[in-house]
Amino acid sequence: MFNKNSRYLNIKTVTSRDRMGREVQAVKLRRLNATAGADFMVTDGDQLDVIARQQFTDAEKFWHIADANCELQASQLVKTTARIIKVPES
């Protein structure tokens, strides 16, 4: 269901039905611990993958930033200019 480097790879799935009666699978939400890191001010045009490449030398670690900020939709983190987000220690 997920790539081998996915943050969701080893998380249990649940099966449910949507409004149309179709069976769907979803991952259970993970409990996240508080994460140490540095504040980062979002500027216009920032992208999490670019920030991750700068901070961790790996663009695919963008989800570490999302997790540190407890944001379900990672793209929301960089939507608002001047928002302060937490970038975890590498």
Coordinates of C-alpha atoms in Angstrom, one line a residue:
M1 CA 0.0 0.0 0.0
F2 CA 2.9 2.4 0.7
N3 CA 6.5 2.8 -0.5
K4 CA 9.3 1.3 1.6
N5 CA 10.4 4.8 2.8
S6 CA 6.8 6.0 3.6
R7 CA 6.1 7.3 7.1
Y8 CA 2.9 5.2 7.0
L9 CA 4.5 1.9 6.1
N10 CA 4.2 0.2 9.5
I11 CA 1.1 1.8 10.7
K12 CA -2.1 -0.2 11.1
T13 CA -4.9 0.3 8.7
V14 CA -8.6 0.4 9.3
T15 CA -11.4 -0.6 6.9
S16 CA -14.5 1.5 6.8
R17 CA -17.3 2.5 4.3
D18 CA -17.6 5.9 2.7
R19 CA -20.9 7.7 2.1
M20 CA -21.5 5.7 -1.1
G21 CA -21.1 2.4 0.7
R22 CA -17.7 1.6 -0.8
E23 CA -15.2 -0.1 1.4
V24 CA -12.1 2.0 1.9
Q25 CA -8.8 1.5 3.8
A26 CA -7.1 4.2 5.8
V27 CA -4.2 4.4 8.2
K28 CA -4.8 5.2 11.8
L29 CA -3.5 8.5 13.0
R30 CA -0.2 8.3 14.8
R31 CA 0.5 9.8 18.2
L32 CA 3.4 12.2 17.8
N33 CA 5.8 13.2 20.6
A34 CA 6.9 16.8 20.9
T35 CA 9.8 17.5 18.7
A36 CA 12.8 19.7 19.3
G37 CA 13.8 22.0 16.5
A38 CA 14.3 25.5 15.3
D39 CA 11.7 28.1 14.3
F40 CA 11.5 28.8 10.6
M41 CA 9.6 31.7 9.0
V42 CA 7.8 30.8 5.8
T43 CA 8.4 33.2 2.9
D44 CA 6.4 33.5 -0.3
G45 CA 7.0 30.5 -2.5
D46 CA 8.5 28.2 0.1
Q47 CA 8.0 24.5 -0.4
L48 CA 8.5 21.8 2.2
D49 CA 10.6 19.6 -0.1
V50 CA 13.0 22.5 -0.7
I51 CA 13.2 23.3 3.0
A52 CA 13.8 19.6 3.7
R53 CA 16.6 19.5 1.1
Q54 CA 18.2 22.5 2.7
Q55 CA 17.9 21.3 6.3
F56 CA 18.3 17.5 5.9
T57 CA 19.9 17.2 2.4
D58 CA 16.9 15.0 1.5
A59 CA 13.8 16.5 0.0
E60 CA 11.8 13.3 0.8
K61 CA 12.1 14.1 4.5
F62 CA 9.6 16.9 4.1
W63 CA 7.2 14.9 6.3
H64 CA 9.5 15.3 9.3
I65 CA 8.7 19.0 9.2
A66 CA 4.9 18.2 8.8
D67 CA 5.1 15.8 11.8
A68 CA 6.9 18.4 13.9
N69 CA 4.1 20.8 13.3
C70 CA 1.2 18.3 13.7
E71 CA -0.2 19.3 10.4
L72 CA -2.3 16.7 8.5
Q73 CA -2.0 18.5 5.2
A74 CA 1.7 19.2 4.9
S75 CA 1.1 21.8 2.1
Q76 CA -0.8 24.0 4.7
L77 CA 2.5 24.7 6.5
V78 CA 3.8 26.9 3.7
K79 CA 0.5 28.4 2.6
T80 CA 0.7 31.5 4.8
T81 CA 3.7 33.9 4.4
A82 CA 5.4 34.8 7.7
R83 CA 4.0 31.7 9.5
I84 CA 6.5 30.3 12.0
I85 CA 6.9 26.6 11.7
K86 CA 9.2 24.2 13.6
V87 CA 12.0 22.4 11.7
P88 CA 13.2 19.4 13.7
E89 CA 16.8 18.7 14.3
S90 CA 18.2 16.3 11.7

